[in-house]
PDB file of C-alpha atoms in Angstrom:
ATOM      1  CA  MET A   1     177.498  51.275 282.501  1.00  0.00           C
ATOM      2  CA  SER A   2     176.665  50.684 278.843  1.00  0.00           C
ATOM      3  CA  GLU A   3     173.353  49.161 277.830  1.00  0.00           C
ATOM      4  CA  GLY A   4     172.909  46.167 275.510  1.00  0.00           C
ATOM      5  CA  ASN A   5     171.107  46.788 272.273  1.00  0.00           C
ATOM      6  CA  GLY A   6     169.021  43.661 272.781  1.00  0.00           C
ATOM      7  CA  SER A   7     169.757  42.110 269.389  1.00  0.00           C
ATOM      8  CA  GLY A   8     173.339  40.811 269.132  1.00  0.00           C
ATOM      9  CA  GLY A   9     174.625  41.371 272.640  1.00  0.00           C
ATOM     10  CA  VAL A  10     176.720  44.335 271.477  1.00  0.00           C
ATOM     11  CA  HIS A  11     177.197  47.028 274.101  1.00  0.00           C
ATOM     12  CA  THR A  12     177.399  50.645 272.988  1.00  0.00           C
ATOM     13  CA  ASP A  13     177.989  53.915 274.733  1.00  0.00           C
ATOM     14  CA  PRO A  14     175.990  56.712 273.074  1.00  0.00           C
ATOM     15  CA  ALA A  15     178.347  59.346 274.454  1.00  0.00           C
ATOM     16  CA  ALA A  16     181.394  57.555 273.049  1.00  0.00           C
ATOM     17  CA  LEU A  17     179.744  57.146 269.659  1.00  0.00           C
ATOM     18  CA  GLN A  18     178.940  60.853 269.551  1.00  0.00           C
ATOM     19  CA  GLU A  19     182.542  61.703 270.484  1.00  0.00           C
ATOM     20  CA  LEU A  20     183.918  59.508 267.681  1.00  0.00           C
ATOM     21  CA  SER A  21     181.467  61.063 265.247  1.00  0.00           C
ATOM     22  CA  ASP A  22     182.559  64.571 266.233  1.00  0.00           C
ATOM     23  CA  LEU A  23     186.235  63.641 265.837  1.00  0.00           C
ATOM     24  CA  ALA A  24     185.617  62.174 262.398  1.00  0.00           C
ATOM     25  CA  THR A  25     183.772  65.302 261.332  1.00  0.00           C
ATOM     26  CA  ALA A  26     186.662  67.462 262.516  1.00  0.00           C
ATOM     27  CA  GLU A  27     189.243  65.547 260.453  1.00  0.00           C
ATOM     28  CA  PRO A  28     190.712  67.718 257.676  1.00  0.00           C
ATOM     29  CA  ALA A  29     189.604  66.619 254.218  1.00  0.00           C
ATOM     30  CA  GLU A  30     191.443  69.138 252.089  1.00  0.00           C
ATOM     31  CA  VAL A  31     192.904  67.802 248.876  1.00  0.00           C
ATOM     32  CA  GLY A  32     196.309  68.904 247.635  1.00  0.00           C
ATOM     33  CA  PRO A  33     197.284  69.807 244.038  1.00  0.00           C
ATOM     34  CA  ASP A  34     198.309  66.188 243.363  1.00  0.00           C
ATOM     35  CA  GLY A  35     194.928  64.842 244.450  1.00  0.00           C
ATOM     36  CA  ALA A  36     196.171  63.503 247.781  1.00  0.00           C
ATOM     37  CA  VAL A  37     194.640  64.362 251.135  1.00  0.00           C
ATOM     38  CA  ALA A  38     196.423  67.248 252.807  1.00  0.00           C
ATOM     39  CA  GLY A  39     199.211  66.011 255.052  1.00  0.00           C
ATOM     40  CA  TYR A  40     199.732  62.750 253.137  1.00  0.00           C
ATOM     41  CA  ARG A  41     203.374  62.054 252.229  1.00  0.00           C
ATOM     42  CA  ALA A  42     204.252  59.042 250.108  1.00  0.00           C
ATOM     43  CA  ASP A  43     207.779  58.897 251.516  1.00  0.00           C
ATOM     44  CA  ARG A  44     206.369  58.097 254.958  1.00  0.00           C
ATOM     45  CA  THR A  45     204.679  54.919 253.751  1.00  0.00           C
ATOM     46  CA  LEU A  46     206.311  51.468 253.937  1.00  0.00           C
ATOM     47  CA  ARG A  47     209.583  52.708 255.407  1.00  0.00           C
ATOM     48  CA  LEU A  48     212.682  50.685 254.680  1.00  0.00           C
ATOM     49  CA  GLY A  49     213.388  49.899 258.321  1.00  0.00           C
ATOM     50  CA  VAL A  50     209.859  48.650 258.909  1.00  0.00           C
ATOM     51  CA  GLU A  51     209.923  46.344 255.889  1.00  0.00           C
ATOM     52  CA  LEU A  52     213.412  45.100 256.763  1.00  0.00           C
ATOM     53  CA  LYS A  53     212.370  44.179 260.306  1.00  0.00           C
ATOM     54  CA  ARG A  54     209.297  42.470 258.940  1.00  0.00           C
ATOM     55  CA  GLN A  55     211.344  40.341 256.547  1.00  0.00           C
ATOM     56  CA  LEU A  56     213.935  39.516 259.200  1.00  0.00           C
ATOM     57  CA  ARG A  57     211.181  38.105 261.390  1.00  0.00           C
ATOM     58  CA  ARG A  58     210.140  35.674 258.669  1.00  0.00           C
ATOM     59  CA  ARG A  59     211.226  32.082 259.202  1.00  0.00           C
ATOM     60  CA  ARG A  60     212.541  31.667 255.652  1.00  0.00           C
ATOM     61  CA  THR A  61     214.931  34.589 256.121  1.00  0.00           C
ATOM     62  CA  GLN A  62     216.233  33.230 259.388  1.00  0.00           C
ATOM     63  CA  LEU A  63     216.679  29.724 257.974  1.00  0.00           C
ATOM     64  CA  VAL A  64     218.536  30.950 254.886  1.00  0.00           C
ATOM     65  CA  LEU A  65     220.980  33.081 256.874  1.00  0.00           C
ATOM     66  CA  ALA A  66     221.451  30.294 259.405  1.00  0.00           C
ATOM     67  CA  PHE A  67     222.229  27.763 256.676  1.00  0.00           C
ATOM     68  CA  VAL A  68     224.757  30.104 255.052  1.00  0.00           C
ATOM     69  CA  ALA A  69     226.490  30.509 258.431  1.00  0.00           C
ATOM     70  CA  VAL A  70     226.527  26.740 259.036  1.00  0.00           C
ATOM     71  CA  LEU A  71     227.753  25.756 255.551  1.00  0.00           C
ATOM     72  CA  PRO A  72     231.477  26.391 256.271  1.00  0.00           C
ATOM     73  CA  PHE A  73     231.293  24.084 259.277  1.00  0.00           C
ATOM     74  CA  ILE A  74     229.697  21.397 257.127  1.00  0.00           C
ATOM     75  CA  LEU A  75     232.577  21.702 254.659  1.00  0.00           C
ATOM     76  CA  VAL A  76     235.134  21.395 257.464  1.00  0.00           C
ATOM     77  CA  VAL A  77     233.437  18.242 258.727  1.00  0.00           C
ATOM     78  CA  ALA A  78     233.454  16.847 255.195  1.00  0.00           C
ATOM     79  CA  PHE A  79     237.199  17.415 254.878  1.00  0.00           C
ATOM     80  CA  GLN A  80     237.836  15.981 258.321  1.00  0.00           C
ATOM     81  CA  ILE A  81     235.927  12.837 257.412  1.00  0.00           C
ATOM     82  CA  GLY A  82     237.812  12.659 254.128  1.00  0.00           C
ATOM     83  CA  GLN A  83     241.149  13.152 255.953  1.00  0.00           C
ATOM     84  CA  SER A  84     242.347  15.808 253.511  1.00  0.00           C
ATOM     85  CA  SER A  85     245.965  16.908 253.892  1.00  0.00           C
ATOM     86  CA  PRO A  86     246.244  20.495 255.207  1.00  0.00           C
ATOM     87  CA  ASN A  87     249.657  20.906 253.535  1.00  0.00           C
ATOM     88  CA  ARG A  88     248.515  20.271 249.974  1.00  0.00           C
ATOM     89  CA  ARG A  89     250.081  22.803 247.602  1.00  0.00           C
ATOM     90  CA  SER A  90     248.874  21.585 244.202  1.00  0.00           C
ATOM     91  CA  GLY A  91     245.700  20.460 242.433  1.00  0.00           C
ATOM     92  CA  GLY A  92     242.331  22.079 241.753  1.00  0.00           C
ATOM     93  CA  PHE A  93     240.385  24.461 243.984  1.00  0.00           C
ATOM     94  CA  VAL A  94     238.824  21.578 245.910  1.00  0.00           C
ATOM     95  CA  ASP A  95     242.220  19.947 246.465  1.00  0.00           C
ATOM     96  CA  LEU A  96     243.668  23.254 247.642  1.00  0.00           C
ATOM     97  CA  ALA A  97     240.791  24.088 249.996  1.00  0.00           C
ATOM     98  CA  THR A  98     242.672  23.083 253.141  1.00  0.00           C
ATOM     99  CA  ALA A  99     245.928  24.835 252.222  1.00  0.00           C
ATOM    100  CA  SER A 100     244.885  28.070 253.961  1.00  0.00           C
ATOM    101  CA  ALA A 101     241.919  30.133 255.094  1.00  0.00           C
ATOM    102  CA  PRO A 102     241.720  32.106 251.809  1.00  0.00           C
ATOM    103  CA  ASN A 103     241.651  28.858 249.856  1.00  0.00           C
ATOM    104  CA  PHE A 104     238.835  27.632 252.084  1.00  0.00           C
ATOM    105  CA  VAL A 105     236.815  30.774 251.260  1.00  0.00           C
ATOM    106  CA  VAL A 106     237.440  30.173 247.558  1.00  0.00           C
ATOM    107  CA  LEU A 107     236.087  26.654 247.965  1.00  0.00           C
ATOM    108  CA  ALA A 108     232.961  27.917 249.757  1.00  0.00           C
ATOM    109  CA  PHE A 109     232.252  30.287 246.867  1.00  0.00           C
ATOM    110  CA  PHE A 110     233.127  27.631 244.296  1.00  0.00           C
ATOM    111  CA  VAL A 111     230.791  24.905 245.582  1.00  0.00           C
ATOM    112  CA  SER A 112     227.888  27.280 246.253  1.00  0.00           C
ATOM    113  CA  GLY A 113     228.159  29.458 243.150  1.00  0.00           C
ATOM    114  CA  THR A 114     226.398  27.072 240.783  1.00  0.00           C
ATOM    115  CA  PHE A 115     223.129  26.572 242.653  1.00  0.00           C
ATOM    116  CA  LEU A 116     223.024  27.820 246.252  1.00  0.00           C
ATOM    117  CA  LEU A 117     223.878  31.497 245.763  1.00  0.00           C
ATOM    118  CA  PRO A 118     221.544  32.016 242.762  1.00  0.00           C
ATOM    119  CA  MET A 119     218.784  30.235 244.681  1.00  0.00           C
ATOM    120  CA  ILE A 120     219.215  32.521 247.711  1.00  0.00           C
ATOM    121  CA  VAL A 121     218.955  35.654 245.570  1.00  0.00           C
ATOM    122  CA  ALA A 122     215.997  34.179 243.675  1.00  0.00           C
ATOM    123  CA  LEU A 123     214.274  33.352 246.965  1.00  0.00           C
ATOM    124  CA  PHE A 124     214.532  36.855 248.402  1.00  0.00           C
ATOM    125  CA  PHE A 125     213.480  38.626 245.199  1.00  0.00           C
ATOM    126  CA  GLY A 126     211.031  36.068 243.799  1.00  0.00           C
ATOM    127  CA  ASP A 127     209.096  35.840 247.042  1.00  0.00           C
ATOM    128  CA  THR A 128     208.850  39.547 247.792  1.00  0.00           C
ATOM    129  CA  ILE A 129     205.788  40.597 245.728  1.00  0.00           C
ATOM    130  CA  ALA A 130     204.335  37.192 244.908  1.00  0.00           C
ATOM    131  CA  SER A 131     203.996  36.304 248.583  1.00  0.00           C
ATOM    132  CA  GLU A 132     201.999  39.481 249.252  1.00  0.00           C
ATOM    133  CA  SER A 133     199.719  38.555 246.354  1.00  0.00           C
ATOM    134  CA  SER A 134     199.272  34.998 247.620  1.00  0.00           C
ATOM    135  CA  TRP A 135     198.387  36.322 251.088  1.00  0.00           C
ATOM    136  CA  SER A 136     195.932  38.821 249.522  1.00  0.00           C
ATOM    137  CA  SER A 137     197.741  41.589 251.401  1.00  0.00           C
ATOM    138  CA  LEU A 138     199.134  43.400 248.358  1.00  0.00           C
ATOM    139  CA  LYS A 139     195.921  45.305 247.671  1.00  0.00           C
ATOM    140  CA  TYR A 140     195.791  46.444 251.290  1.00  0.00           C
ATOM    141  CA  LEU A 141     199.347  47.759 251.109  1.00  0.00           C
ATOM    142  CA  LEU A 142     198.418  49.764 248.032  1.00  0.00           C
ATOM    143  CA  ALA A 143     195.267  51.002 249.772  1.00  0.00           C
ATOM    144  CA  ILE A 144     197.235  52.531 252.669  1.00  0.00           C
ATOM    145  CA  PRO A 145     198.022  54.105 250.136  1.00  0.00           C
ATOM    146  CA  VAL A 146     201.574  53.171 249.111  1.00  0.00           C
ATOM    147  CA  PRO A 147     202.437  54.248 245.552  1.00  0.00           C
ATOM    148  CA  ARG A 148     203.191  51.256 243.357  1.00  0.00           C
ATOM    149  CA  HIS A 149     206.634  52.432 242.331  1.00  0.00           C
ATOM    150  CA  ARG A 150     207.557  53.012 245.970  1.00  0.00           C
ATOM    151  CA  LEU A 151     206.224  49.629 247.051  1.00  0.00           C
ATOM    152  CA  LEU A 152     208.266  47.873 244.372  1.00  0.00           C
ATOM    153  CA  ARG A 153     211.381  49.919 245.162  1.00  0.00           C
ATOM    154  CA  GLN A 154     211.183  49.329 248.907  1.00  0.00           C
ATOM    155  CA  LYS A 155     210.553  45.620 248.474  1.00  0.00           C
ATOM    156  CA  ALA A 156     213.447  45.308 246.033  1.00  0.00           C
ATOM    157  CA  ALA A 157     215.766  47.307 248.301  1.00  0.00           C
ATOM    158  CA  VAL A 158     215.058  45.057 251.292  1.00  0.00           C
ATOM    159  CA  SER A 159     215.495  41.944 249.151  1.00  0.00           C
ATOM    160  CA  GLY A 160     218.804  43.350 247.948  1.00  0.00           C
ATOM    161  CA  LEU A 161     220.006  44.014 251.483  1.00  0.00           C
ATOM    162  CA  LEU A 162     219.112  40.490 252.575  1.00  0.00           C
ATOM    163  CA  SER A 163     220.800  38.985 249.512  1.00  0.00           C
ATOM    164  CA  ILE A 164     223.973  40.994 250.096  1.00  0.00           C
ATOM    165  CA  ALA A 165     223.914  40.003 253.771  1.00  0.00           C
ATOM    166  CA  ALA A 166     223.844  36.322 252.797  1.00  0.00           C
ATOM    167  CA  LEU A 167     226.530  36.747 250.131  1.00  0.00           C
ATOM    168  CA  VAL A 168     228.807  38.560 252.592  1.00  0.00           C
ATOM    169  CA  LEU A 169     228.059  36.249 255.510  1.00  0.00           C
ATOM    170  CA  LEU A 170     229.369  33.212 253.619  1.00  0.00           C
ATOM    171  CA  PRO A 171     232.956  34.451 253.031  1.00  0.00           C
ATOM    172  CA  VAL A 172     233.187  36.083 256.471  1.00  0.00           C
ATOM    173  CA  VAL A 173     232.230  32.919 258.334  1.00  0.00           C
ATOM    174  CA  SER A 174     234.320  30.796 255.945  1.00  0.00           C
ATOM    175  CA  LEU A 175     237.360  32.985 256.582  1.00  0.00           C
ATOM    176  CA  LEU A 176     237.019  32.756 260.345  1.00  0.00           C
ATOM    177  CA  VAL A 177     236.490  29.001 260.203  1.00  0.00           C
ATOM    178  CA  GLY A 178     239.409  28.644 257.779  1.00  0.00           C
ATOM    179  CA  ILE A 179     241.764  30.599 260.036  1.00  0.00           C
ATOM    180  CA  ILE A 180     240.862  28.394 262.991  1.00  0.00           C
ATOM    181  CA  TRP A 181     241.272  25.112 261.158  1.00  0.00           C
ATOM    182  CA  TYR A 182     243.808  25.818 258.392  1.00  0.00           C
ATOM    183  CA  GLY A 183     245.656  28.985 259.381  1.00  0.00           C
ATOM    184  CA  ALA A 184     246.136  32.398 257.767  1.00  0.00           C
ATOM    185  CA  GLY A 185     248.462  31.301 254.991  1.00  0.00           C
ATOM    186  CA  ASP A 186     248.919  32.325 251.371  1.00  0.00           C
ATOM    187  CA  ALA A 187     246.206  31.706 248.811  1.00  0.00           C
ATOM    188  CA  ILE A 188     247.404  29.062 246.353  1.00  0.00           C
ATOM    189  CA  SER A 189     245.943  28.982 242.848  1.00  0.00           C
ATOM    190  CA  PRO A 190     245.771  25.848 240.634  1.00  0.00           C
ATOM    191  CA  THR A 191     248.479  27.420 238.453  1.00  0.00           C
ATOM    192  CA  GLY A 192     250.861  27.450 241.423  1.00  0.00           C
ATOM    193  CA  ASP A 193     250.699  31.194 242.133  1.00  0.00           C
ATOM    194  CA  ALA A 194     250.975  32.106 245.810  1.00  0.00           C
ATOM    195  CA  VAL A 195     249.140  35.257 246.882  1.00  0.00           C
ATOM    196  CA  GLY A 196     250.006  36.689 250.312  1.00  0.00           C
ATOM    197  CA  PHE A 197     247.366  36.650 253.033  1.00  0.00           C
ATOM    198  CA  GLY A 198     246.824  40.421 252.924  1.00  0.00           C
ATOM    199  CA  ASP A 199     246.550  40.510 249.137  1.00  0.00           C
ATOM    200  CA  SER A 200     244.287  37.461 249.173  1.00  0.00           C
ATOM    201  CA  LEU A 201     241.866  39.241 251.526  1.00  0.00           C
ATOM    202  CA  LEU A 202     241.649  42.086 249.025  1.00  0.00           C
ATOM    203  CA  ALA A 203     241.095  39.561 246.224  1.00  0.00           C
ATOM    204  CA  LEU A 204     238.328  37.889 248.231  1.00  0.00           C
ATOM    205  CA  LEU A 205     236.690  41.256 248.888  1.00  0.00           C
ATOM    206  CA  MET A 206     236.697  42.041 245.162  1.00  0.00           C
ATOM    207  CA  SER A 207     235.411  38.536 244.441  1.00  0.00           C
ATOM    208  CA  THR A 208     232.493  39.102 246.807  1.00  0.00           C
ATOM    209  CA  VAL A 209     231.669  42.416 245.135  1.00  0.00           C
ATOM    210  CA  TYR A 210     231.843  40.764 241.703  1.00  0.00           C
ATOM    211  CA  ILE A 211     229.551  37.930 242.762  1.00  0.00           C
ATOM    212  CA  VAL A 212     227.023  40.428 244.139  1.00  0.00           C
ATOM    213  CA  VAL A 213     227.058  42.355 240.855  1.00  0.00           C
ATOM    214  CA  GLN A 214     227.003  39.236 238.705  1.00  0.00           C
ATOM    215  CA  LEU A 215     223.987  37.784 240.519  1.00  0.00           C
ATOM    216  CA  ALA A 216     222.037  41.005 240.025  1.00  0.00           C
ATOM    217  CA  TRP A 217     220.548  39.522 236.851  1.00  0.00           C
ATOM    218  CA  VAL A 218     219.032  36.757 239.001  1.00  0.00           C
ATOM    219  CA  ALA A 219     217.495  39.437 241.228  1.00  0.00           C
ATOM    220  CA  GLY A 220     216.042  41.271 238.238  1.00  0.00           C
ATOM    221  CA  LEU A 221     214.533  38.154 236.699  1.00  0.00           C
ATOM    222  CA  ALA A 222     213.128  36.955 240.038  1.00  0.00           C
ATOM    223  CA  LEU A 223     211.511  40.353 240.636  1.00  0.00           C
ATOM    224  CA  LEU A 224     209.984  40.284 237.146  1.00  0.00           C
ATOM    225  CA  LEU A 225     208.494  36.851 237.775  1.00  0.00           C
ATOM    226  CA  SER A 226     207.385  37.911 241.263  1.00  0.00           C
ATOM    227  CA  VAL A 227     205.219  40.732 239.896  1.00  0.00           C
ATOM    228  CA  SER A 228     203.906  38.448 237.148  1.00  0.00           C
ATOM    229  CA  THR A 229     202.516  35.654 239.330  1.00  0.00           C
ATOM    230  CA  ASP A 230     200.721  35.115 242.619  1.00  0.00           C
ATOM    231  CA  ALA A 231     202.743  31.943 243.337  1.00  0.00           C
ATOM    232  CA  PRO A 232     206.035  32.623 245.173  1.00  0.00           C
ATOM    233  CA  LEU A 233     207.283  29.115 244.423  1.00  0.00           C
ATOM    234  CA  GLY A 234     206.682  29.704 240.730  1.00  0.00           C
ATOM    235  CA  ALA A 235     208.713  32.921 240.726  1.00  0.00           C
ATOM    236  CA  VAL A 236     211.601  31.411 242.696  1.00  0.00           C
ATOM    237  CA  GLY A 237     211.541  28.114 240.842  1.00  0.00           C
ATOM    238  CA  GLY A 238     211.285  29.778 237.447  1.00  0.00           C
ATOM    239  CA  THR A 239     214.342  31.919 238.161  1.00  0.00           C
ATOM    240  CA  VAL A 240     216.406  28.968 239.390  1.00  0.00           C
ATOM    241  CA  LEU A 241     215.308  26.955 236.345  1.00  0.00           C
ATOM    242  CA  VAL A 242     216.510  29.687 233.986  1.00  0.00           C
ATOM    243  CA  ALA A 243     219.855  29.836 235.807  1.00  0.00           C
ATOM    244  CA  ILE A 244     220.294  26.060 235.570  1.00  0.00           C
ATOM    245  CA  LEU A 245     219.297  26.028 231.902  1.00  0.00           C
ATOM    246  CA  SER A 246     221.823  28.785 231.170  1.00  0.00           C
ATOM    247  CA  GLN A 247     224.551  26.787 232.905  1.00  0.00           C
ATOM    248  CA  ILE A 248     223.668  23.674 230.892  1.00  0.00           C
ATOM    249  CA  LEU A 249     223.755  25.567 227.606  1.00  0.00           C
ATOM    250  CA  ASP A 250     227.079  27.099 228.610  1.00  0.00           C
ATOM    251  CA  GLN A 251     228.581  23.594 228.662  1.00  0.00           C
ATOM    252  CA  ILE A 252     227.652  22.958 225.013  1.00  0.00           C
ATOM    253  CA  THR A 253     230.784  23.968 223.138  1.00  0.00           C
ATOM    254  CA  ALA A 254     228.975  23.624 219.816  1.00  0.00           C
ATOM    255  CA  LEU A 255     227.257  26.929 220.571  1.00  0.00           C
ATOM    256  CA  GLY A 256     230.608  28.659 220.192  1.00  0.00           C
ATOM    257  CA  GLY A 257     230.538  32.413 220.745  1.00  0.00           C
ATOM    258  CA  LEU A 258     226.809  32.373 221.493  1.00  0.00           C
ATOM    259  CA  ARG A 259     227.671  31.147 224.996  1.00  0.00           C
ATOM    260  CA  ASN A 260     229.155  34.572 225.752  1.00  0.00           C
ATOM    261  CA  TYR A 261     225.633  36.005 225.766  1.00  0.00           C
ATOM    262  CA  LEU A 262     224.355  33.617 228.411  1.00  0.00           C
ATOM    263  CA  PRO A 263     223.832  35.344 231.794  1.00  0.00           C
ATOM    264  CA  THR A 264     225.801  32.650 233.641  1.00  0.00           C
ATOM    265  CA  HIS A 265     228.764  32.482 231.247  1.00  0.00           C
ATOM    266  CA  TYR A 266     230.944  34.702 233.454  1.00  0.00           C
ATOM    267  CA  SER A 267     229.671  33.427 236.805  1.00  0.00           C
ATOM    268  CA  PHE A 268     233.105  32.188 237.873  1.00  0.00           C
ATOM    269  CA  ALA A 269     235.191  34.982 236.364  1.00  0.00           C
ATOM    270  CA  TRP A 270     236.040  36.009 239.953  1.00  0.00           C
ATOM    271  CA  LEU A 271     238.481  33.087 240.053  1.00  0.00           C
ATOM    272  CA  ASP A 272     240.810  35.213 237.883  1.00  0.00           C
ATOM    273  CA  LEU A 273     241.316  37.427 240.936  1.00  0.00           C
ATOM    274  CA  ILE A 274     243.137  34.607 242.766  1.00  0.00           C
ATOM    275  CA  SER A 275     246.307  35.149 240.812  1.00  0.00           C
ATOM    276  CA  THR A 276     249.439  37.262 240.846  1.00  0.00           C
ATOM    277  CA  ASP A 277     248.701  38.428 237.289  1.00  0.00           C
ATOM    278  CA  ILE A 278     245.003  39.290 237.022  1.00  0.00           C
ATOM    279  CA  ASP A 279     243.243  39.184 233.672  1.00  0.00           C
ATOM    280  CA  TRP A 280     240.376  41.678 233.852  1.00  0.00           C
ATOM    281  CA  THR A 281     238.776  40.760 230.495  1.00  0.00           C
ATOM    282  CA  ASN A 282     236.274  38.194 231.755  1.00  0.00           C
ATOM    283  CA  LEU A 283     235.558  40.238 234.882  1.00  0.00           C
ATOM    284  CA  ALA A 284     234.657  43.319 232.848  1.00  0.00           C
ATOM    285  CA  SER A 285     232.540  41.252 230.455  1.00  0.00           C
ATOM    286  CA  GLY A 286     230.729  39.642 233.373  1.00  0.00           C
ATOM    287  CA  VAL A 287     229.883  42.992 234.948  1.00  0.00           C
ATOM    288  CA  LEU A 288     228.660  44.415 231.625  1.00  0.00           C
ATOM    289  CA  SER A 289     226.533  41.339 230.892  1.00  0.00           C
ATOM    290  CA  SER A 290     224.925  41.401 234.338  1.00  0.00           C
ATOM    291  CA  VAL A 291     224.204  45.137 234.225  1.00  0.00           C
ATOM    292  CA  LEU A 292     222.479  44.820 230.841  1.00  0.00           C
ATOM    293  CA  TYR A 293     220.359  41.842 231.855  1.00  0.00           C
ATOM    294  CA  THR A 294     219.488  43.423 235.204  1.00  0.00           C
ATOM    295  CA  THR A 295     218.443  46.719 233.629  1.00  0.00           C
ATOM    296  CA  VAL A 296     216.133  45.021 231.134  1.00  0.00           C
ATOM    297  CA  PHE A 297     214.534  42.781 233.771  1.00  0.00           C
ATOM    298  CA  LEU A 298     214.009  45.646 236.234  1.00  0.00           C
ATOM    299  CA  LEU A 299     212.437  47.874 233.601  1.00  0.00           C
ATOM    300  CA  LEU A 300     210.079  45.073 232.570  1.00  0.00           C
ATOM    301  CA  ALA A 301     209.252  44.397 236.231  1.00  0.00           C
ATOM    302  CA  GLY A 302     208.412  48.061 236.851  1.00  0.00           C
ATOM    303  CA  ARG A 303     206.255  48.214 233.724  1.00  0.00           C
ATOM    304  CA  ARG A 304     204.462  44.979 234.570  1.00  0.00           C
ATOM    305  CA  PHE A 305     203.767  45.964 238.176  1.00  0.00           C
ATOM    306  CA  ALA A 306     202.462  49.392 237.165  1.00  0.00           C
ATOM    307  CA  ARG A 307     199.789  47.657 235.061  1.00  0.00           C
ATOM    308  CA  LYS A 308     199.156  44.681 237.329  1.00  0.00           C
ATOM    309  CA  ASP A 309     195.583  44.084 238.493  1.00  0.00           C
ATOM    310  CA  VAL A 310     195.746  43.715 242.269  1.00  0.00           C
ATOM    311  CA  THR A 311     192.057  44.193 243.037  1.00  0.00           C
ATOM    312  CA  SER A 312     190.946  40.647 242.289  1.00  0.00           C
TER     313      SER A 312
END
């Protein structure tokens, strides 16, 4: 039975303390050529699976994915209330939404592409580092120790996986809901082109890939702001604000060719895929623009995080 020390009511076992002391003394303390303790491997720290599970347990992740899954049902209810005709074969993308399941997927992308999808990507990337700073847990992660470049890479990779999951979940659920309510018919474009169901699925797949690539600039900017501030809301809000500002400027025709350099100018170039004669010009320009913006933002984010003071 252990004895109290008489001062703070703390009970100690002298034999146990001696055993712990002996074990600590026996721990290897050799240092490798790189300055690390022998046996330490950076690639074993902050594993991708561990970080992914941790982010999936967060309420904000669950709510975002749940909302994306529910959105198609909300759209169906809206059309049911509005008594839209399921046999409509002409009009804009909203008018054609109930013509077939592929058209319903196009609508889901169309109505969410301006604000919702950029916000989701900004949320996952803008919150990733800034939230750790706001919780004062970032310095403890680095003290494990996790190399800074690895921490940033792992965080960005998990944010990317969650963003892609949300961007893929929307068309998948929309397609299933569309098939149930509107049938697996041809995709009808506003120009009157009819694309077969099989070809339309391929077009929707390519559209999803394009949207993922195009929104990469949002991810890069959000990550840059995330490593530059300790306020997650500031990083997410700042990214969404830039996206909205770019969209507003894109509507000003007086800017002429300068609008082509805005990161959101080719946001809806994927609509060209819903056609029998695809024009790849805007699609290629959109991919190139996004890759350039993303590269610059990621490089700046890496440079900023490498010099960031995380001890205060």
